[in-house]
Short mmCIF file of C-alpha atoms and ligand atoms in Angstrom, two decimals:
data_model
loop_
_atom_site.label_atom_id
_atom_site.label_comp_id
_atom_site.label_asym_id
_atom_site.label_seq_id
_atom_site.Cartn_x
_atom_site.Cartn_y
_atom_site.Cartn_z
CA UNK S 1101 -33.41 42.47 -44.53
CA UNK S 1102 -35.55 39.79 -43.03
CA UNK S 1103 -32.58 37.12 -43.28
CA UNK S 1104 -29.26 36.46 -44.26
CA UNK S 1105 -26.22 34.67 -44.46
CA UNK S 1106 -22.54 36.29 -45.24
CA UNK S 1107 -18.84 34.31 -46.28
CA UNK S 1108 -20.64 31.53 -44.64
CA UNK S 1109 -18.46 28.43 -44.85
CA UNK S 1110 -20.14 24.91 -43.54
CA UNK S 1111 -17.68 21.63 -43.47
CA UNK S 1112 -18.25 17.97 -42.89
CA UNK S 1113 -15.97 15.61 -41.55
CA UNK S 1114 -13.97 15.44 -45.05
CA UNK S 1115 -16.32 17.82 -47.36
CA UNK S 1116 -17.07 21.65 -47.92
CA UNK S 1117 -20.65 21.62 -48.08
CA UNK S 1118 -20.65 25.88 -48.64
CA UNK S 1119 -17.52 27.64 -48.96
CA UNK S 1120 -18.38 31.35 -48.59
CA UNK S 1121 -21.49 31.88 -49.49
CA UNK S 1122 -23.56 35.02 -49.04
CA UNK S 1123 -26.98 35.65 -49.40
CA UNK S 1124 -30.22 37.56 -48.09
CA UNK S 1125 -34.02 37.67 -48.40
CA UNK S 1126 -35.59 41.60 -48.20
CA UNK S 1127 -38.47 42.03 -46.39
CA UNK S 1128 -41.63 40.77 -47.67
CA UNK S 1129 -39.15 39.44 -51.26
CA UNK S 1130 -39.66 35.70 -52.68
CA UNK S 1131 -36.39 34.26 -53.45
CA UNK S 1132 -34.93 30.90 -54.96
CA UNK S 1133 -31.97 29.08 -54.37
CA UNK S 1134 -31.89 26.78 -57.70
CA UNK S 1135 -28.74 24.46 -57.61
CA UNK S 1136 -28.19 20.21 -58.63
CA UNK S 1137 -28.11 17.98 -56.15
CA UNK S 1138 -24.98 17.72 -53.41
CA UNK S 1139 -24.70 21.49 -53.87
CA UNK S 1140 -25.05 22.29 -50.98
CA UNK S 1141 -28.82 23.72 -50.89
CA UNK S 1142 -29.97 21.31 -47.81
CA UNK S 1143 -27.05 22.50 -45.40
CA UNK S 1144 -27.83 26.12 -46.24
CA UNK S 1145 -31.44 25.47 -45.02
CA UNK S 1146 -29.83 23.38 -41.94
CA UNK S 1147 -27.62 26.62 -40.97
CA UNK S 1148 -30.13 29.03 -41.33
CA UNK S 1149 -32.51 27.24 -39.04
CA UNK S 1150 -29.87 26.73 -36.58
CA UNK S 1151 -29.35 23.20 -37.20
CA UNK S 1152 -25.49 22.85 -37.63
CA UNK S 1153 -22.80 25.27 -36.42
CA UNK S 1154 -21.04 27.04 -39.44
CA UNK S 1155 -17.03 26.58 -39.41
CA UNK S 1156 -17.10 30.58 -40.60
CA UNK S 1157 -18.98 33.23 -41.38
CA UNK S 1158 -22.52 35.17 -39.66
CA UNK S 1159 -26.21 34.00 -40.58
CA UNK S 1160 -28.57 36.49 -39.34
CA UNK S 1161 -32.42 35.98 -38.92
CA UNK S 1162 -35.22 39.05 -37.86
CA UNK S 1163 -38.78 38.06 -36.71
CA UNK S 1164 -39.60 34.35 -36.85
CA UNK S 1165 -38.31 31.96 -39.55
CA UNK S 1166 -40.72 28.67 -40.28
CA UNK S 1167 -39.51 25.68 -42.26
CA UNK S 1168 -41.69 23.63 -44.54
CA UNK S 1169 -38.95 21.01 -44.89
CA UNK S 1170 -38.59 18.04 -47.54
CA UNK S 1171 -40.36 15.15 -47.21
CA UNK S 1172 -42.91 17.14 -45.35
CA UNK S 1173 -42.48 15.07 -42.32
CA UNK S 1174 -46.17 14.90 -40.95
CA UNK S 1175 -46.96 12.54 -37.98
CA UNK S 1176 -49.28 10.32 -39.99
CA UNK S 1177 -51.17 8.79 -37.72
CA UNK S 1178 -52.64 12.42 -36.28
CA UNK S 1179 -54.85 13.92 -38.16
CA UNK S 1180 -54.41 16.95 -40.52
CA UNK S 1181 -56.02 19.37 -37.87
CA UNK S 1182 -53.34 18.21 -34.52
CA UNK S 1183 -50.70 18.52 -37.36
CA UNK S 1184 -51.46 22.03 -38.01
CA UNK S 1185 -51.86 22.13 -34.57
CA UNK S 1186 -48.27 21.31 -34.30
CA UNK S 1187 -47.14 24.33 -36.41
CA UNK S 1188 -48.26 26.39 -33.26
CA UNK S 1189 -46.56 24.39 -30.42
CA UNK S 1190 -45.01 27.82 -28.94
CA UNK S 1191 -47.83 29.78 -29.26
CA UNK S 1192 -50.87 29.83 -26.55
CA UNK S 1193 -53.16 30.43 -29.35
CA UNK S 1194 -53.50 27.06 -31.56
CA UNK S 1195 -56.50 28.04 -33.36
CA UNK S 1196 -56.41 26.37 -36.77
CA UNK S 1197 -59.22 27.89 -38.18
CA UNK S 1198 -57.49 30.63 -40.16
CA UNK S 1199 -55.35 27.99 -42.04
CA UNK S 1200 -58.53 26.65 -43.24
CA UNK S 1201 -59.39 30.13 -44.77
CA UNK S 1202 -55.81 30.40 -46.40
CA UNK S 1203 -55.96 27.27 -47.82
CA UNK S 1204 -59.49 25.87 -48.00
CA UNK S 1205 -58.75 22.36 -49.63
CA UNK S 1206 -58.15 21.46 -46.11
CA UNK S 1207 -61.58 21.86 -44.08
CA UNK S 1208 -62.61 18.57 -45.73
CA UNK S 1209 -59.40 16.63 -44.91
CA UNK S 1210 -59.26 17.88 -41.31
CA UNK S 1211 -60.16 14.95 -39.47
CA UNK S 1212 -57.83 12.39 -41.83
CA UNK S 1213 -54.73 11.27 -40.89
CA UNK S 1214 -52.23 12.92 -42.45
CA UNK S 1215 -50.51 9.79 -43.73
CA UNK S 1216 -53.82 8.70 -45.96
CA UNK S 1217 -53.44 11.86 -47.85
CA UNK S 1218 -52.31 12.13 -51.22
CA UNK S 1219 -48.54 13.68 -51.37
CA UNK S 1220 -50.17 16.71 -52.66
CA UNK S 1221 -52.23 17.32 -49.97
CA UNK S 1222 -49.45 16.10 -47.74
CA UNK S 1223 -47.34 19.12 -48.84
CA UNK S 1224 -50.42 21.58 -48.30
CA UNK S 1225 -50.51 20.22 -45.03
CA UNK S 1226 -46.91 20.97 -44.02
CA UNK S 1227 -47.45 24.44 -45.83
CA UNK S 1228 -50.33 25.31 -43.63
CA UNK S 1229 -48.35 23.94 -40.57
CA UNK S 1230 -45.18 26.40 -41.29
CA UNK S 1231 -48.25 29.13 -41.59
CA UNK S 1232 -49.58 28.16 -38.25
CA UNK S 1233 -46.70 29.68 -36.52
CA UNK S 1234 -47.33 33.18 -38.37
CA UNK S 1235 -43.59 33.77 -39.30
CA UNK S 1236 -42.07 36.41 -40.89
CA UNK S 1237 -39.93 34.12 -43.09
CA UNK S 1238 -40.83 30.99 -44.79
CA UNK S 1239 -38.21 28.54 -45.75
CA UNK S 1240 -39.60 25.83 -48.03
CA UNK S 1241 -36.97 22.78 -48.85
CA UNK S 1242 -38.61 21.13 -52.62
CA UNK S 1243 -41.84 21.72 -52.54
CA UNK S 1244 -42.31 20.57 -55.89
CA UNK S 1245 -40.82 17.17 -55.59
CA UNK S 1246 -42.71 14.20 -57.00
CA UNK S 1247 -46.14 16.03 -57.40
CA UNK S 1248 -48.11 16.81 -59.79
CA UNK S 1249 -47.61 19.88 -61.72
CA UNK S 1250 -51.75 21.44 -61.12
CA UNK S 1251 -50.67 20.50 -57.68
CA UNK S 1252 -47.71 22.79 -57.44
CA UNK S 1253 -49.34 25.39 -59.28
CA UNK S 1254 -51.90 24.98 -56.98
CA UNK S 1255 -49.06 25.57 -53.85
CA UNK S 1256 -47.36 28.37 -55.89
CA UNK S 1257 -50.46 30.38 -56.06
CA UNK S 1258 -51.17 30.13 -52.41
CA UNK S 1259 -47.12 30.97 -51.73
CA UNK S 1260 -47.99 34.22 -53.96
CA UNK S 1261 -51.40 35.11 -52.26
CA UNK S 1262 -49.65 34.75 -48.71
CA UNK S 1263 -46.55 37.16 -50.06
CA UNK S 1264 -49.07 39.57 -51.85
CA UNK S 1265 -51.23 39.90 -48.75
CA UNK S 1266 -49.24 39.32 -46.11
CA UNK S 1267 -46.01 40.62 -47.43
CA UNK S 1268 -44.51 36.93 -46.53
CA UNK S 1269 -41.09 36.78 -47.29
CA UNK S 1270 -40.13 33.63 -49.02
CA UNK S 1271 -37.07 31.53 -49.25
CA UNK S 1272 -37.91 28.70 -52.04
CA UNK S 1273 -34.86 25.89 -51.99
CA UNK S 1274 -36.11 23.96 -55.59
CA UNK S 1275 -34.78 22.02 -57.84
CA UNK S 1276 -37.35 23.03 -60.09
CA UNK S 1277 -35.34 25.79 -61.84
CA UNK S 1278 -38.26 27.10 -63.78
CA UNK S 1279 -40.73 27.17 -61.13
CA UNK S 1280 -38.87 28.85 -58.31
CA UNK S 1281 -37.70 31.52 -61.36
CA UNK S 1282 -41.07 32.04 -61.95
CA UNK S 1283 -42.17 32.46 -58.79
CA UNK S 1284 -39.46 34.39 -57.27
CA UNK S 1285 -38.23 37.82 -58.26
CA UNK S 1286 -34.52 37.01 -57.33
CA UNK S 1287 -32.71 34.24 -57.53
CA UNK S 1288 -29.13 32.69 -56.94
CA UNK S 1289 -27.31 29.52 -58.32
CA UNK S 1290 -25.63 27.32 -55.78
CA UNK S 1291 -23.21 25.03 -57.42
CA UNK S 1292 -20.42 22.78 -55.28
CA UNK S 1293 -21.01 24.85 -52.11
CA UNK S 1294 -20.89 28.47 -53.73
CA UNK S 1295 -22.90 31.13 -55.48
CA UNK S 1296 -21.96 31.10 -59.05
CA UNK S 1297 -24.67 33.54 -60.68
CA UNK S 1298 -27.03 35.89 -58.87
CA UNK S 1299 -30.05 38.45 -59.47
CA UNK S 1300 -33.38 38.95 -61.10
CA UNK S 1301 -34.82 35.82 -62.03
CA UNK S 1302 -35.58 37.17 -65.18
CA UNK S 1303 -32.06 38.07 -65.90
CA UNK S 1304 -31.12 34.46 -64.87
CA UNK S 1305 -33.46 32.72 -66.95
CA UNK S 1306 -31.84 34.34 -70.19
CA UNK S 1307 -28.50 33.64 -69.23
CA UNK S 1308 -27.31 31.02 -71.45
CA UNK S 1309 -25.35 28.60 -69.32
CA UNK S 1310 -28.78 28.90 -66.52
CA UNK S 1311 -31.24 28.01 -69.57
CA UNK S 1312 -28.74 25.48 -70.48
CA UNK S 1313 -28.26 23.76 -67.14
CA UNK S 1314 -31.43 24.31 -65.71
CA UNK S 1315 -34.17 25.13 -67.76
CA UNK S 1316 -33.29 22.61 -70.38
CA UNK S 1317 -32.86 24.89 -73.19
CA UNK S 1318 -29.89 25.20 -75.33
P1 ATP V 2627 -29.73 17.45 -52.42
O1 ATP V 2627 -30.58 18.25 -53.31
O2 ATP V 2627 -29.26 16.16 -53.02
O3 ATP V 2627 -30.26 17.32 -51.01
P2 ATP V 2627 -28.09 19.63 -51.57
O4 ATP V 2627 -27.84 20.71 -52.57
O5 ATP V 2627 -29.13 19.87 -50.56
O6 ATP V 2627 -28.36 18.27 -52.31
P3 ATP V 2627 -26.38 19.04 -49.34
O7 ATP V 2627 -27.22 17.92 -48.86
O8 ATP V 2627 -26.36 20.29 -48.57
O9 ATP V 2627 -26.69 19.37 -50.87
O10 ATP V 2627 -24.89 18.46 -49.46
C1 ATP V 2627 -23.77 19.26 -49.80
C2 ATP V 2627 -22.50 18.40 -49.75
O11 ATP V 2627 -22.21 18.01 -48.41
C3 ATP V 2627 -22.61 17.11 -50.54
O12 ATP V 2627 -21.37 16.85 -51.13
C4 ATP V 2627 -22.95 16.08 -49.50
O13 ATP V 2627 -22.47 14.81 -49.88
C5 ATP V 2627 -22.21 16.59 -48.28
N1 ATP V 2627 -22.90 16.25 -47.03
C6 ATP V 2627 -24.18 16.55 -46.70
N2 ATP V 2627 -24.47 16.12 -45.45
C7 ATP V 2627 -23.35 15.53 -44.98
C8 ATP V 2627 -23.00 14.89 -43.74
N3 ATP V 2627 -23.86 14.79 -42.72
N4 ATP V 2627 -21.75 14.38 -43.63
C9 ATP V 2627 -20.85 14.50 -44.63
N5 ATP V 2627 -21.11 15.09 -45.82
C10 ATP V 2627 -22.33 15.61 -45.99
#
């Protein structure tokens, strides 16, 4: 197991944002966390990184974790190149130029700031960032939201090549139901702070009530 949480329980003030939730990612697996919105899906990612302080319940994390989070959150003013650069701050080495080999639509944007780029490239950008720091672990929080679909496709296929190659292990937070199932061989359903269906994606996607909430199939 590269990462995991067990019976983890997160409150707010007056809320429940996860009331006992377990899950894991295996080494080198790609898995999705599909859920609506206020589920709860953003304060997993938050307690996994450390972020908040669970009210119950372990989280456990081996080898390095790197978040691409949502909204990206580039400084736009640097350019694309100090921005990957970024992605490396605890490392000596801050050598970008293998970034530029994973993910070649970049070499001609290096010198742009980051905030002139198109949201697509934006995303690639924070992708290649989360690579710099060569983790074990990648959490990404919607990458799919608000572009294009040849541009996710586009991010999906280098997600795949990294996993493939690298044996990256992948934690995919969507609300894209049907990408992250396609993407990802396992899968669970976060709904009002708890899992309510788990396993193969496959299996998921021909459950009725998943098709019918989330895939928009009857
Ligand atoms: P979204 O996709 O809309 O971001 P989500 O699945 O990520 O939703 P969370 O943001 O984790 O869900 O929110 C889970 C629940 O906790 C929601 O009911 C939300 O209103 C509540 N919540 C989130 N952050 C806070 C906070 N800082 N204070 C109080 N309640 C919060």
């Amino acid at each position: 197991m590269i990462a995991g949480v067990s019976d983890l329980t997160v409150r707010y003030a007056a809320a429940t944002a996860l009331d006992g939730v377990s899950l894991h990612v295996a080494d080198g697996e790609m898995v999705a966390l599909i859920g609506p919105n206020g589920a709860g899906k953003s304060t997993l990612v938050n307690a996994l990184c450390g972020l908040l302080r669970p009210a119950s319940g372990t989280i456990a994390v081996r080898g390095d974790l790197a978040l691409v989070p949502e909204g990206r959150h580039l400084f736009p003013s640097l350019s694309v190149d100090d921005n990957l650069r970024l992605g490396a701050w605890r490392r000596r080495r801050r050598d970008t130029s293998h970034i530029y080999g994973l993910l070649p639509g970049l070499v001609k944007l290096r010198d742009r700031p980051a905030g002139r780029l198109s949201g697509g490239e934006q995303q690639m950008v924070a992708l290649g960032r989360a690579l710099m720091a060569r983790p074990s672990l990648l959490v990404i929080d919607e990458m799919s939201l608000g572009l294009a679909p040849k541009i996710v496709d586009d991010l999906a296929a280098h997600l795949r090549e990294r996993n493939t190659v690298d044996g990256l292990a992948v934690l995919l937070i969507e609300q894209n139901a049907r990408l992250a199932l396609e993407l990802c061989a396992r899968a669970y359903v976060l709904e009002a702070g708890r899992v309510v269906a788990e396993g193969p994606s496959a299996q998921l996607a021909s459950s009725p009530e998943v098709a019918a909430a989330y895939l928009g199939l009857e």
